[in-house]
Amino acid sequence: MEKLIISACICGAEVTKEQNPNVPYTVEEVVREAKSAYDAGAALIHLHVRWDDGTPTQSKERFQECVDAIRKECPDAIIQPSTGGAVGMTDLERLESTDITPTPEMATLDCGTCNFGGDDIFVNTDDTIVNFAKIMQEKGIKPELEVFDKGMIDTALKVADRKGLLNHPMHWDFVLGVQMTATVRDLVYMAESVPAGSTWTATGIGKTAWDIAAATIAMGGHVRVGFEDNLYLSKGVLAKSNGEMVAKAVEIAKLLGRPVATPAEAREILGLAPLK
Amino acid sequence: MEKLIISACICGAEVTKEQNPNVPYTVEEVVREAKSAYDAGAALIHLHVRWDDGTPTQSKERFQECVDAIRKECPDAIIQPSTGGAVGMTDLERLESTDITPTPEMATLDCGTCNFGGDDIFVNTDDTIVNFAKIMQEKGIKPELEVFDKGMIDTALKVADRKGLLNHPMHWDFVLGVQMTATVRDLVYMAESVPAGSTWTATGIGKTAWDIAAATIAMGGHVRVGFEDNLYLSKGVLAKSNGEMVAKAVEIAKLLGRPVATPAEAREILGLAPLK
Amino acid sequence: MEKLIISACICGAEVTKEQNPNVPYTVEEVVREAKSAYDAGAALIHLHVRWDDGTPTQSKERFQECVDAIRKECPDAIIQPSTGGAVGMTDLERLESTDITPTPEMATLDCGTCNFGGDDIFVNTDDTIVNFAKIMQEKGIKPELEVFDKGMIDTALKVADRKGLLNHPMHWDFVLGVQMTATVRDLVYMAESVPAGSTWTATGIGKTAWDIAAATIAMGGHVRVGFEDNLYLSKGVLAKSNGEMVAKAVEIAKLLGRPVATPAEAREILGLAPLK
Amino acid sequence: MEKLIISACICGAEVTKEQNPNVPYTVEEVVREAKSAYDAGAALIHLHVRWDDGTPTQSKERFQECVDAIRKECPDAIIQPSTGGAVGMTDLERLESTDITPTPEMATLDCGTCNFGGDDIFVNTDDTIVNFAKIMQEKGIKPELEVFDKGMIDTALKVADRKGLLNHPMHWDFVLGVQMTATVRDLVYMAESVPAGSTWTATGIGKTAWDIAAATIAMGGHVRVGFEDNLYLSKGVLAKSNGEMVAKAVEIAKLLGRPVATPAEAREILGLAPLK
Ligand SMILES: [Mg+2]
Ligand SMILES: [Mg+2]
Ligand SMILES: [Zn+2]
Ligand SMILES: [Zn+2]
Ligand SMILES: [Zn+2]
Ligand SMILES: [Zn+2]
């Protein structure tokens, strides 16, 4: 079984300090959270950024500032900007996060449209998927294909892969608990639905986080934890940092005998070039 | 195994006479297609309506006119208006099809948002699902819960069933080949994902129609065929009528030893009151 | 989707003329049944033989006589002797069927032990599996890996494939309704459990035959029908010949738009050398 | 989610002191191991017994002696004798373990025949299953239905449940890694294959033990650990006691937020009468 890549989704676009005071907004806070995760064993930082008041932004400048600051403290981490942005942003806004220097090694690419509660929808039309895939391919960015349901895997294959816009092997992120429920059964179904040779990460939203992490580690997948997906270390106990959550994932991995990948090992598993 | 309910989706909102000249637009054409399906063995007519030029509409008046005309030729068919409408309609417009007299026994209820190609999305927010469920429950209309992906089942359960807005046992329609692929594997996964006691219908879009129909008949599910989902009787052969497609489903059922339900038997299977 | 290989299991070791008078015992009867199946579209004859009183035998001489006689009437059929034999036979007896001239292109290889009702068990120890695999590999016989449960696939991979005794791609036969139930769900699980690149045939014992055949055709698998597995053409109607059953499989394939493979096409699909 | 029942299979019939010196043979050793497991959190002791030289036996006297001695140290544990015995024993010998006083609350019932390596098979014919089920039902013993493959679930339902010989809800034990592989995918398939309302325990043989335990805890199943199934606490580290293994299962459960059941709670979950 491959070593375990732990991704830390340290910030997200929607969680707030009201929910957990350790959610980072400022550059300093973002760096603090990234470093805590990196020190605990995360090889990859999945990054959203905010303005100092917490408003989510895809601003190129803000991403540049945060990435540069993280880089100093986490010298070899894989830093993966989100292109998901927040509900309501245009495609062009969302792609700004990939315009930083140097070009990111990876970025997320959402593979379909789904409900986000109430009257909100998270829109990723087929055209958006195609455009994002094309641009990432041109820039040499490896997409992390974010899927919230089984048919989003099929959508990515139908609208982008069939046109040659996705390089193989692909890397997927199964986000469970938004549209598809976060059960081990669903997790297995997703893992069985991606093309042979793919790597995949999984995350369970909210209280399902640790069950999904444990099952994923047992299955040979990779794990994402962090404030974006879950604010609690255990029932009723708010996490003090993303690092605490990464440490918990490391502890589960240790119990299951699965070694944790360094950033260099993670790059090898993901087919990324070594960091210069 | 229960008898087989065959639903005929005779018209749809998007297929055109350019694709198959037998697609019905006028009231007369709609009746012709409904009757051909009914005579061939369909117990249920899933109904969209159009203006004479083919434009889809949810107009209460047009639905009333079509349902009344169908009723004369198909005296005991279950007539199930769509509330899906077409891309771009408001919720209120979409619900007009249920305002006819007498109140329909069933209507479709779409359980999530997904892509419809290019820049189109088919929007059914959580709020829409809740509202549609509430209104159908109040009016005594049994919803056919249309789902295009596994997580849409989960969405229906989370946003509507948990609030008591869906009566049990539920009836589902698995529409495969839009977002989720139309494979037997997916079909089995869907069938295993609905609450115990549910009944379900499946349909495969386009050329997958007959494979999905055959597997569904073998599994004990119910089958939907018709111009809305597929225009061909076999490769390269346009269907001359919805009746031809229903007849083909009946032929498969006969080969597999599964008797076809009359409208009265279908009502019993679906838990609908007998027709007065 | 590949063309459909139809295998006819014309005789078996356990069914009797008391159950269906058309079960073949004599050489003439065996030829009659093989020819009826071949003429109807079977590319492969799966062969057990009997003495004239119906007793099953693995006698090399009887196999030779039957194969030679079938060959005259079915010049290019793939003739696949069983090595399953009947409950109680030794391994050496069971392998006699492969000692005929010319060496058979294929033979069955049972991949585990299971109950056969009452106090009967069908014994295929790990050692037996290894020996059969080794001998077939040496003789250039392609095994049809017969499995009655999911774990028998795992057994074949663990005890024989891991030692290099099974050439790739493999060909499997899922026999459903003996130990594992014959449901479409089980069928899908089996098909998803064989190594990538494998081909597979499925059969449902008894009244499940046609449901399993239809789902298999829809899935892209290959189909086995015949007296060994099922004696009825439809409920209460005994099949008059194996040919009648093959014709029914052909009819389902036609409805689902799946062309039937000739023996030459079947050899190509199975990776067998063309017949000289 | 129900509390977690941890079963300790402290001894087994086949593992030896040569493999791990802590495997218990004598009565004192058996008690030592049972107590270590009980103290660590096991609610249920799954029991095989041996003679002092390690030879497995189903001797009523030996079972009586061991159960009495365990009862003193583990006053409220559920003690579940095995009726599996060892390869080669007769049915009558195997059932002696249930003749002790008081009658055991539970006993295992193996639901099919499978290979045990080399030329060994573990024989449980359909007749054996029926007889064991009948006797346990008469004696008021709740069977733990041990299954090594999916079709063994089907066998139990077909040969025993259909005849009314198994009380509902049933309790199952999925033993993975003997015939069926020990993957999370297989585990999910098994869990989805038992009748609604069933409870189930799972165990992965050998190095798969902890992955299966973690996935099971995440899924809401119950866990079996102990020397019978696995001798190592982690890679290369022999377990010093069954208690060490139970403690590790407890640790995983704690990380996943799943409380561990006391014996009294386990009896309630399993539908056993409270201990007098
Ligand atoms: Mg969607
Ligand atoms: Mg077996
Ligand atoms: Zn994100
Ligand atoms: Zn419709
Ligand atoms: Zn055979
Ligand atoms: Zn045991």
PDB file of C-alpha atoms in Angstrom, chain B residues 16-234:
ATOM      1  CA  THR B  16     -37.926  17.810 -31.284  1.00  0.00           C
ATOM      2  CA  LYS B  17     -39.636  16.757 -34.483  1.00  0.00           C
ATOM      3  CA  GLU B  18     -36.334  17.459 -36.207  1.00  0.00           C
ATOM      4  CA  GLN B  19     -34.847  14.574 -34.258  1.00  0.00           C
ATOM      5  CA  ASN B  20     -37.858  12.321 -34.704  1.00  0.00           C
ATOM      6  CA  PRO B  21     -40.950  13.512 -36.592  1.00  0.00           C
ATOM      7  CA  ASN B  22     -43.181  11.484 -34.285  1.00  0.00           C
ATOM      8  CA  VAL B  23     -42.442  13.633 -31.249  1.00  0.00           C
ATOM      9  CA  PRO B  24     -45.847  15.075 -30.281  1.00  0.00           C
ATOM     10  CA  TYR B  25     -46.495  18.821 -29.913  1.00  0.00           C
ATOM     11  CA  THR B  26     -50.211  19.349 -30.518  1.00  0.00           C
ATOM     12  CA  VAL B  27     -52.946  18.010 -28.287  1.00  0.00           C
ATOM     13  CA  GLU B  28     -53.931  15.548 -30.995  1.00  0.00           C
ATOM     14  CA  GLU B  29     -50.376  14.292 -31.306  1.00  0.00           C
ATOM     15  CA  VAL B  30     -50.023  13.974 -27.568  1.00  0.00           C
ATOM     16  CA  VAL B  31     -53.196  11.906 -27.423  1.00  0.00           C
ATOM     17  CA  ARG B  32     -52.044   9.768 -30.330  1.00  0.00           C
ATOM     18  CA  GLU B  33     -48.782   8.983 -28.546  1.00  0.00           C
ATOM     19  CA  ALA B  34     -50.402   8.392 -25.172  1.00  0.00           C
ATOM     20  CA  LYS B  35     -52.919   6.032 -26.706  1.00  0.00           C
ATOM     21  CA  SER B  36     -50.267   4.109 -28.631  1.00  0.00           C
ATOM     22  CA  ALA B  37     -48.346   3.601 -25.389  1.00  0.00           C
ATOM     23  CA  TYR B  38     -51.431   2.702 -23.399  1.00  0.00           C
ATOM     24  CA  ASP B  39     -52.624   0.216 -25.981  1.00  0.00           C
ATOM     25  CA  ALA B  40     -49.212  -1.412 -26.014  1.00  0.00           C
ATOM     26  CA  GLY B  41     -49.165  -1.936 -22.245  1.00  0.00           C
ATOM     27  CA  ALA B  42     -48.127   1.265 -20.489  1.00  0.00           C
ATOM     28  CA  ALA B  43     -49.953   1.762 -17.196  1.00  0.00           C
ATOM     29  CA  LEU B  44     -48.583   5.241 -16.635  1.00  0.00           C
ATOM     30  CA  ILE B  45     -48.194   8.251 -18.926  1.00  0.00           C
ATOM     31  CA  HIS B  46     -45.449  10.645 -17.783  1.00  0.00           C
ATOM     32  CA  LEU B  47     -46.490  13.919 -19.312  1.00  0.00           C
ATOM     33  CA  HIS B  48     -44.791  17.096 -20.468  1.00  0.00           C
ATOM     34  CA  VAL B  49     -46.727  19.385 -22.782  1.00  0.00           C
ATOM     35  CA  ARG B  50     -45.761  21.799 -25.561  1.00  0.00           C
ATOM     36  CA  TRP B  51     -47.338  24.570 -27.539  1.00  0.00           C
ATOM     37  CA  ASP B  52     -48.145  23.702 -31.117  1.00  0.00           C
ATOM     38  CA  ASP B  53     -44.724  24.954 -32.228  1.00  0.00           C
ATOM     39  CA  GLY B  54     -42.976  22.592 -29.828  1.00  0.00           C
ATOM     40  CA  THR B  55     -42.089  25.097 -27.118  1.00  0.00           C
ATOM     41  CA  PRO B  56     -42.300  23.416 -23.731  1.00  0.00           C
ATOM     42  CA  THR B  57     -44.781  24.901 -21.277  1.00  0.00           C
ATOM     43  CA  GLN B  58     -46.067  24.223 -17.787  1.00  0.00           C
ATOM     44  CA  SER B  59     -49.299  26.102 -18.558  1.00  0.00           C
ATOM     45  CA  LYS B  60     -52.113  24.776 -16.411  1.00  0.00           C
ATOM     46  CA  GLU B  61     -54.538  25.235 -19.288  1.00  0.00           C
ATOM     47  CA  ARG B  62     -52.440  23.232 -21.718  1.00  0.00           C
ATOM     48  CA  PHE B  63     -51.976  20.459 -19.180  1.00  0.00           C
ATOM     49  CA  GLN B  64     -55.715  20.427 -18.477  1.00  0.00           C
ATOM     50  CA  GLU B  65     -56.509  20.208 -22.148  1.00  0.00           C
ATOM     51  CA  CYS B  66     -54.018  17.400 -22.794  1.00  0.00           C
ATOM     52  CA  VAL B  67     -54.952  15.384 -19.710  1.00  0.00           C
ATOM     53  CA  ASP B  68     -58.667  15.630 -20.524  1.00  0.00           C
ATOM     54  CA  ALA B  69     -58.036  14.515 -24.072  1.00  0.00           C
ATOM     55  CA  ILE B  70     -55.786  11.633 -23.007  1.00  0.00           C
ATOM     56  CA  ARG B  71     -58.299  10.526 -20.392  1.00  0.00           C
ATOM     57  CA  LYS B  72     -60.887   9.929 -23.090  1.00  0.00           C
ATOM     58  CA  GLU B  73     -58.647   7.538 -24.989  1.00  0.00           C
ATOM     59  CA  CYS B  74     -56.860   5.947 -22.028  1.00  0.00           C
ATOM     60  CA  PRO B  75     -59.660   5.752 -19.489  1.00  0.00           C
ATOM     61  CA  ASP B  76     -57.756   4.218 -16.582  1.00  0.00           C
ATOM     62  CA  ALA B  77     -54.118   5.220 -17.245  1.00  0.00           C
ATOM     63  CA  ILE B  78     -52.174   6.898 -14.464  1.00  0.00           C
ATOM     64  CA  ILE B  79     -51.379  10.331 -15.892  1.00  0.00           C
ATOM     65  CA  GLN B  80     -48.356  11.863 -14.209  1.00  0.00           C
ATOM     66  CA  PRO B  81     -47.550  15.503 -15.046  1.00  0.00           C
ATOM     67  CA  SER B  82     -43.930  16.558 -14.928  1.00  0.00           C
ATOM     68  CA  THR B  83     -42.962  19.418 -12.647  1.00  0.00           C
ATOM     69  CA  GLY B  84     -39.488  19.465 -14.175  1.00  0.00           C
ATOM     70  CA  GLY B  85     -40.472  21.865 -16.870  1.00  0.00           C
ATOM     71  CA  ALA B  86     -37.601  23.173 -18.923  1.00  0.00           C
ATOM     72  CA  VAL B  87     -34.359  24.931 -18.081  1.00  0.00           C
ATOM     73  CA  GLY B  88     -35.122  28.477 -16.919  1.00  0.00           C
ATOM     74  CA  MET B  89     -38.671  28.150 -15.581  1.00  0.00           C
ATOM     75  CA  THR B  90     -39.568  29.357 -12.076  1.00  0.00           C
ATOM     76  CA  ASP B  91     -40.838  27.045  -9.370  1.00  0.00           C
ATOM     77  CA  LEU B  92     -44.321  28.483  -9.585  1.00  0.00           C
ATOM     78  CA  GLU B  93     -44.479  27.923 -13.315  1.00  0.00           C
ATOM     79  CA  ARG B  94     -43.269  24.406 -12.861  1.00  0.00           C
ATOM     80  CA  LEU B  95     -45.958  23.569 -10.339  1.00  0.00           C
ATOM     81  CA  GLU B  96     -48.834  24.722 -12.561  1.00  0.00           C
ATOM     82  CA  SER B  97     -49.055  21.258 -14.049  1.00  0.00           C
ATOM     83  CA  THR B  98     -50.389  20.003 -10.707  1.00  0.00           C
ATOM     84  CA  ASP B  99     -53.182  22.576 -10.529  1.00  0.00           C
ATOM     85  CA  ILE B 100     -55.427  20.752 -12.972  1.00  0.00           C
ATOM     86  CA  THR B 101     -58.754  19.107 -12.117  1.00  0.00           C
ATOM     87  CA  PRO B 102     -58.973  16.475 -10.833  1.00  0.00           C
ATOM     88  CA  THR B 103     -55.700  16.753  -8.937  1.00  0.00           C
ATOM     89  CA  PRO B 104     -53.183  14.360 -10.485  1.00  0.00           C
ATOM     90  CA  GLU B 105     -52.533  11.083  -8.642  1.00  0.00           C
ATOM     91  CA  MET B 106     -48.776  11.534  -9.122  1.00  0.00           C
ATOM     92  CA  ALA B 107     -46.273  14.120 -10.311  1.00  0.00           C
ATOM     93  CA  THR B 108     -42.519  14.121 -10.644  1.00  0.00           C
ATOM     94  CA  LEU B 109     -40.319  15.824  -8.059  1.00  0.00           C
ATOM     95  CA  ASP B 110     -36.698  16.438  -9.016  1.00  0.00           C
ATOM     96  CA  CYS B 111     -34.292  15.958  -6.129  1.00  0.00           C
ATOM     97  CA  GLY B 112     -31.227  18.025  -6.926  1.00  0.00           C
ATOM     98  CA  THR B 113     -29.371  20.252  -9.305  1.00  0.00           C
ATOM     99  CA  CYS B 114     -27.218  19.041 -12.158  1.00  0.00           C
ATOM    100  CA  ASN B 115     -25.658  19.991 -15.461  1.00  0.00           C
ATOM    101  CA  PHE B 116     -27.636  19.677 -18.673  1.00  0.00           C
ATOM    102  CA  GLY B 117     -24.749  20.178 -21.126  1.00  0.00           C
ATOM    103  CA  GLY B 118     -22.872  23.299 -22.214  1.00  0.00           C
ATOM    104  CA  ASP B 119     -23.778  26.128 -19.885  1.00  0.00           C
ATOM    105  CA  ASP B 120     -27.171  24.731 -18.941  1.00  0.00           C
ATOM    106  CA  ILE B 121     -28.042  23.605 -15.489  1.00  0.00           C
ATOM    107  CA  PHE B 122     -31.256  22.044 -14.251  1.00  0.00           C
ATOM    108  CA  VAL B 123     -31.874  23.829 -10.979  1.00  0.00           C
ATOM    109  CA  ASN B 124     -33.698  22.236  -8.063  1.00  0.00           C
ATOM    110  CA  THR B 125     -32.394  23.850  -4.898  1.00  0.00           C
ATOM    111  CA  ASP B 126     -33.001  22.351  -1.488  1.00  0.00           C
ATOM    112  CA  ASP B 127     -35.693  24.968  -0.933  1.00  0.00           C
ATOM    113  CA  THR B 128     -37.414  24.004  -4.173  1.00  0.00           C
ATOM    114  CA  ILE B 129     -37.407  20.345  -3.189  1.00  0.00           C
ATOM    115  CA  VAL B 130     -38.893  21.180   0.199  1.00  0.00           C
ATOM    116  CA  ASN B 131     -41.587  23.383  -1.316  1.00  0.00           C
ATOM    117  CA  PHE B 132     -42.553  20.879  -3.993  1.00  0.00           C
ATOM    118  CA  ALA B 133     -42.704  18.070  -1.423  1.00  0.00           C
ATOM    119  CA  LYS B 134     -44.844  20.130   0.931  1.00  0.00           C
ATOM    120  CA  ILE B 135     -47.312  21.140  -1.768  1.00  0.00           C
ATOM    121  CA  MET B 136     -47.625  17.616  -3.156  1.00  0.00           C
ATOM    122  CA  GLN B 137     -48.172  16.249   0.332  1.00  0.00           C
ATOM    123  CA  GLU B 138     -50.907  18.795   0.991  1.00  0.00           C
ATOM    124  CA  LYS B 139     -52.616  18.048  -2.309  1.00  0.00           C
ATOM    125  CA  GLY B 140     -52.359  14.289  -1.872  1.00  0.00           C
ATOM    126  CA  ILE B 141     -50.157  13.879  -4.949  1.00  0.00           C
ATOM    127  CA  LYS B 142     -47.687  10.984  -4.776  1.00  0.00           C
ATOM    128  CA  PRO B 143     -44.299  12.246  -5.938  1.00  0.00           C
ATOM    129  CA  GLU B 144     -42.154  10.257  -8.319  1.00  0.00           C
ATOM    130  CA  LEU B 145     -38.765  11.233  -6.931  1.00  0.00           C
ATOM    131  CA  GLU B 146     -36.580  11.829  -9.978  1.00  0.00           C
ATOM    132  CA  VAL B 147     -32.884  11.374  -9.288  1.00  0.00           C
ATOM    133  CA  PHE B 148     -29.971  11.706 -11.693  1.00  0.00           C
ATOM    134  CA  ASP B 149     -27.228  10.680  -9.276  1.00  0.00           C
ATOM    135  CA  LYS B 150     -26.876   8.698  -6.062  1.00  0.00           C
ATOM    136  CA  GLY B 151     -26.525  11.758  -3.877  1.00  0.00           C
ATOM    137  CA  MET B 152     -29.876  13.060  -5.080  1.00  0.00           C
ATOM    138  CA  ILE B 153     -31.480  10.165  -3.231  1.00  0.00           C
ATOM    139  CA  ASP B 154     -29.563  11.312  -0.158  1.00  0.00           C
ATOM    140  CA  THR B 155     -30.694  14.902  -0.775  1.00  0.00           C
ATOM    141  CA  ALA B 156     -34.356  13.914  -0.934  1.00  0.00           C
ATOM    142  CA  LEU B 157     -34.004  12.016   2.327  1.00  0.00           C
ATOM    143  CA  LYS B 158     -32.055  14.792   4.014  1.00  0.00           C
ATOM    144  CA  VAL B 159     -34.038  17.847   3.010  1.00  0.00           C
ATOM    145  CA  ALA B 160     -37.570  16.493   2.617  1.00  0.00           C
ATOM    146  CA  ASP B 161     -37.989  13.081   4.224  1.00  0.00           C
ATOM    147  CA  ARG B 162     -36.318  14.089   7.476  1.00  0.00           C
ATOM    148  CA  LYS B 163     -38.920  16.840   7.779  1.00  0.00           C
ATOM    149  CA  GLY B 164     -41.746  14.359   7.221  1.00  0.00           C
ATOM    150  CA  LEU B 165     -42.614  15.776   3.807  1.00  0.00           C
ATOM    151  CA  LEU B 166     -42.475  12.483   1.921  1.00  0.00           C
ATOM    152  CA  ASN B 167     -45.005   9.737   2.609  1.00  0.00           C
ATOM    153  CA  HIS B 168     -43.757   6.150   2.767  1.00  0.00           C
ATOM    154  CA  PRO B 169     -43.314   3.949   0.863  1.00  0.00           C
ATOM    155  CA  MET B 170     -41.690   6.257  -1.674  1.00  0.00           C
ATOM    156  CA  HIS B 171     -41.472   5.842  -5.437  1.00  0.00           C
ATOM    157  CA  TRP B 172     -38.262   6.740  -7.235  1.00  0.00           C
ATOM    158  CA  ASP B 173     -37.216   7.280 -10.823  1.00  0.00           C
ATOM    159  CA  PHE B 174     -33.567   6.638 -11.625  1.00  0.00           C
ATOM    160  CA  VAL B 175     -32.666   8.671 -14.696  1.00  0.00           C
ATOM    161  CA  LEU B 176     -29.333   7.279 -15.835  1.00  0.00           C
ATOM    162  CA  GLY B 177     -27.115   8.720 -18.530  1.00  0.00           C
ATOM    163  CA  VAL B 178     -27.479  12.409 -17.708  1.00  0.00           C
ATOM    164  CA  GLN B 179     -25.131  12.839 -14.746  1.00  0.00           C
ATOM    165  CA  MET B 180     -24.576   9.284 -13.508  1.00  0.00           C
ATOM    166  CA  THR B 181     -23.670   6.849 -16.268  1.00  0.00           C
ATOM    167  CA  ALA B 182     -26.261   4.344 -17.392  1.00  0.00           C
ATOM    168  CA  THR B 183     -24.587   1.090 -16.407  1.00  0.00           C
ATOM    169  CA  VAL B 184     -26.079  -1.941 -14.725  1.00  0.00           C
ATOM    170  CA  ARG B 185     -23.605  -1.364 -11.914  1.00  0.00           C
ATOM    171  CA  ASP B 186     -24.982   2.138 -11.324  1.00  0.00           C
ATOM    172  CA  LEU B 187     -28.529   0.861 -11.556  1.00  0.00           C
ATOM    173  CA  VAL B 188     -27.866  -1.728  -8.857  1.00  0.00           C
ATOM    174  CA  TYR B 189     -26.238   0.902  -6.664  1.00  0.00           C
ATOM    175  CA  MET B 190     -29.238   3.178  -6.955  1.00  0.00           C
ATOM    176  CA  ALA B 191     -31.701   0.384  -6.259  1.00  0.00           C
ATOM    177  CA  GLU B 192     -29.722  -0.538  -3.129  1.00  0.00           C
ATOM    178  CA  SER B 193     -29.717   3.082  -1.944  1.00  0.00           C
ATOM    179  CA  VAL B 194     -33.412   3.797  -1.521  1.00  0.00           C
ATOM    180  CA  PRO B 195     -35.247   3.148   1.756  1.00  0.00           C
ATOM    181  CA  ALA B 196     -36.617  -0.352   2.283  1.00  0.00           C
ATOM    182  CA  GLY B 197     -40.127  -0.674   0.925  1.00  0.00           C
ATOM    183  CA  SER B 198     -39.602   1.839  -1.870  1.00  0.00           C
ATOM    184  CA  THR B 199     -40.661   1.082  -5.415  1.00  0.00           C
ATOM    185  CA  TRP B 200     -38.583   2.358  -8.322  1.00  0.00           C
ATOM    186  CA  THR B 201     -38.578   2.941 -12.024  1.00  0.00           C
ATOM    187  CA  ALA B 202     -35.449   3.278 -14.141  1.00  0.00           C
ATOM    188  CA  THR B 203     -34.632   4.721 -17.500  1.00  0.00           C
ATOM    189  CA  GLY B 204     -31.461   4.892 -19.542  1.00  0.00           C
ATOM    190  CA  ILE B 205     -31.056   7.918 -21.745  1.00  0.00           C
ATOM    191  CA  GLY B 206     -30.396   7.373 -25.443  1.00  0.00           C
ATOM    192  CA  LYS B 207     -28.894   4.139 -26.660  1.00  0.00           C
ATOM    193  CA  THR B 208     -28.657   2.710 -23.143  1.00  0.00           C
ATOM    194  CA  ALA B 209     -32.457   2.534 -22.905  1.00  0.00           C
ATOM    195  CA  TRP B 210     -32.882  -1.148 -23.670  1.00  0.00           C
ATOM    196  CA  ASP B 211     -29.978  -2.409 -21.588  1.00  0.00           C
ATOM    197  CA  ILE B 212     -31.291  -0.530 -18.567  1.00  0.00           C
ATOM    198  CA  ALA B 213     -34.825  -1.739 -19.270  1.00  0.00           C
ATOM    199  CA  ALA B 214     -33.718  -5.368 -19.449  1.00  0.00           C
ATOM    200  CA  ALA B 215     -31.623  -5.221 -16.292  1.00  0.00           C
ATOM    201  CA  THR B 216     -34.431  -3.423 -14.478  1.00  0.00           C
ATOM    202  CA  ILE B 217     -36.960  -6.046 -15.465  1.00  0.00           C
ATOM    203  CA  ALA B 218     -34.562  -8.735 -14.227  1.00  0.00           C
ATOM    204  CA  MET B 219     -34.132  -6.902 -10.924  1.00  0.00           C
ATOM    205  CA  GLY B 220     -37.791  -6.374 -10.178  1.00  0.00           C
ATOM    206  CA  GLY B 221     -37.835  -2.647 -10.850  1.00  0.00           C
ATOM    207  CA  HIS B 222     -40.201  -0.804 -13.150  1.00  0.00           C
ATOM    208  CA  VAL B 223     -39.416   0.609 -16.556  1.00  0.00           C
ATOM    209  CA  ARG B 224     -39.819   3.946 -18.271  1.00  0.00           C
ATOM    210  CA  VAL B 225     -39.487   4.261 -22.035  1.00  0.00           C
ATOM    211  CA  GLY B 226     -40.464   6.917 -24.541  1.00  0.00           C
ATOM    212  CA  PHE B 227     -39.419   9.809 -26.713  1.00  0.00           C
ATOM    213  CA  GLU B 228     -38.359  11.962 -23.758  1.00  0.00           C
ATOM    214  CA  ASP B 229     -35.470   9.589 -23.053  1.00  0.00           C
ATOM    215  CA  ASN B 230     -34.726   7.900 -26.358  1.00  0.00           C
ATOM    216  CA  LEU B 231     -35.807   8.308 -29.944  1.00  0.00           C
ATOM    217  CA  TYR B 232     -34.645   4.995 -31.363  1.00  0.00           C
ATOM    218  CA  LEU B 233     -36.175   1.546 -31.346  1.00  0.00           C
ATOM    219  CA  SER B 234     -32.804   0.063 -32.162  1.00  0.00           C
TER     220      SER B 234
END
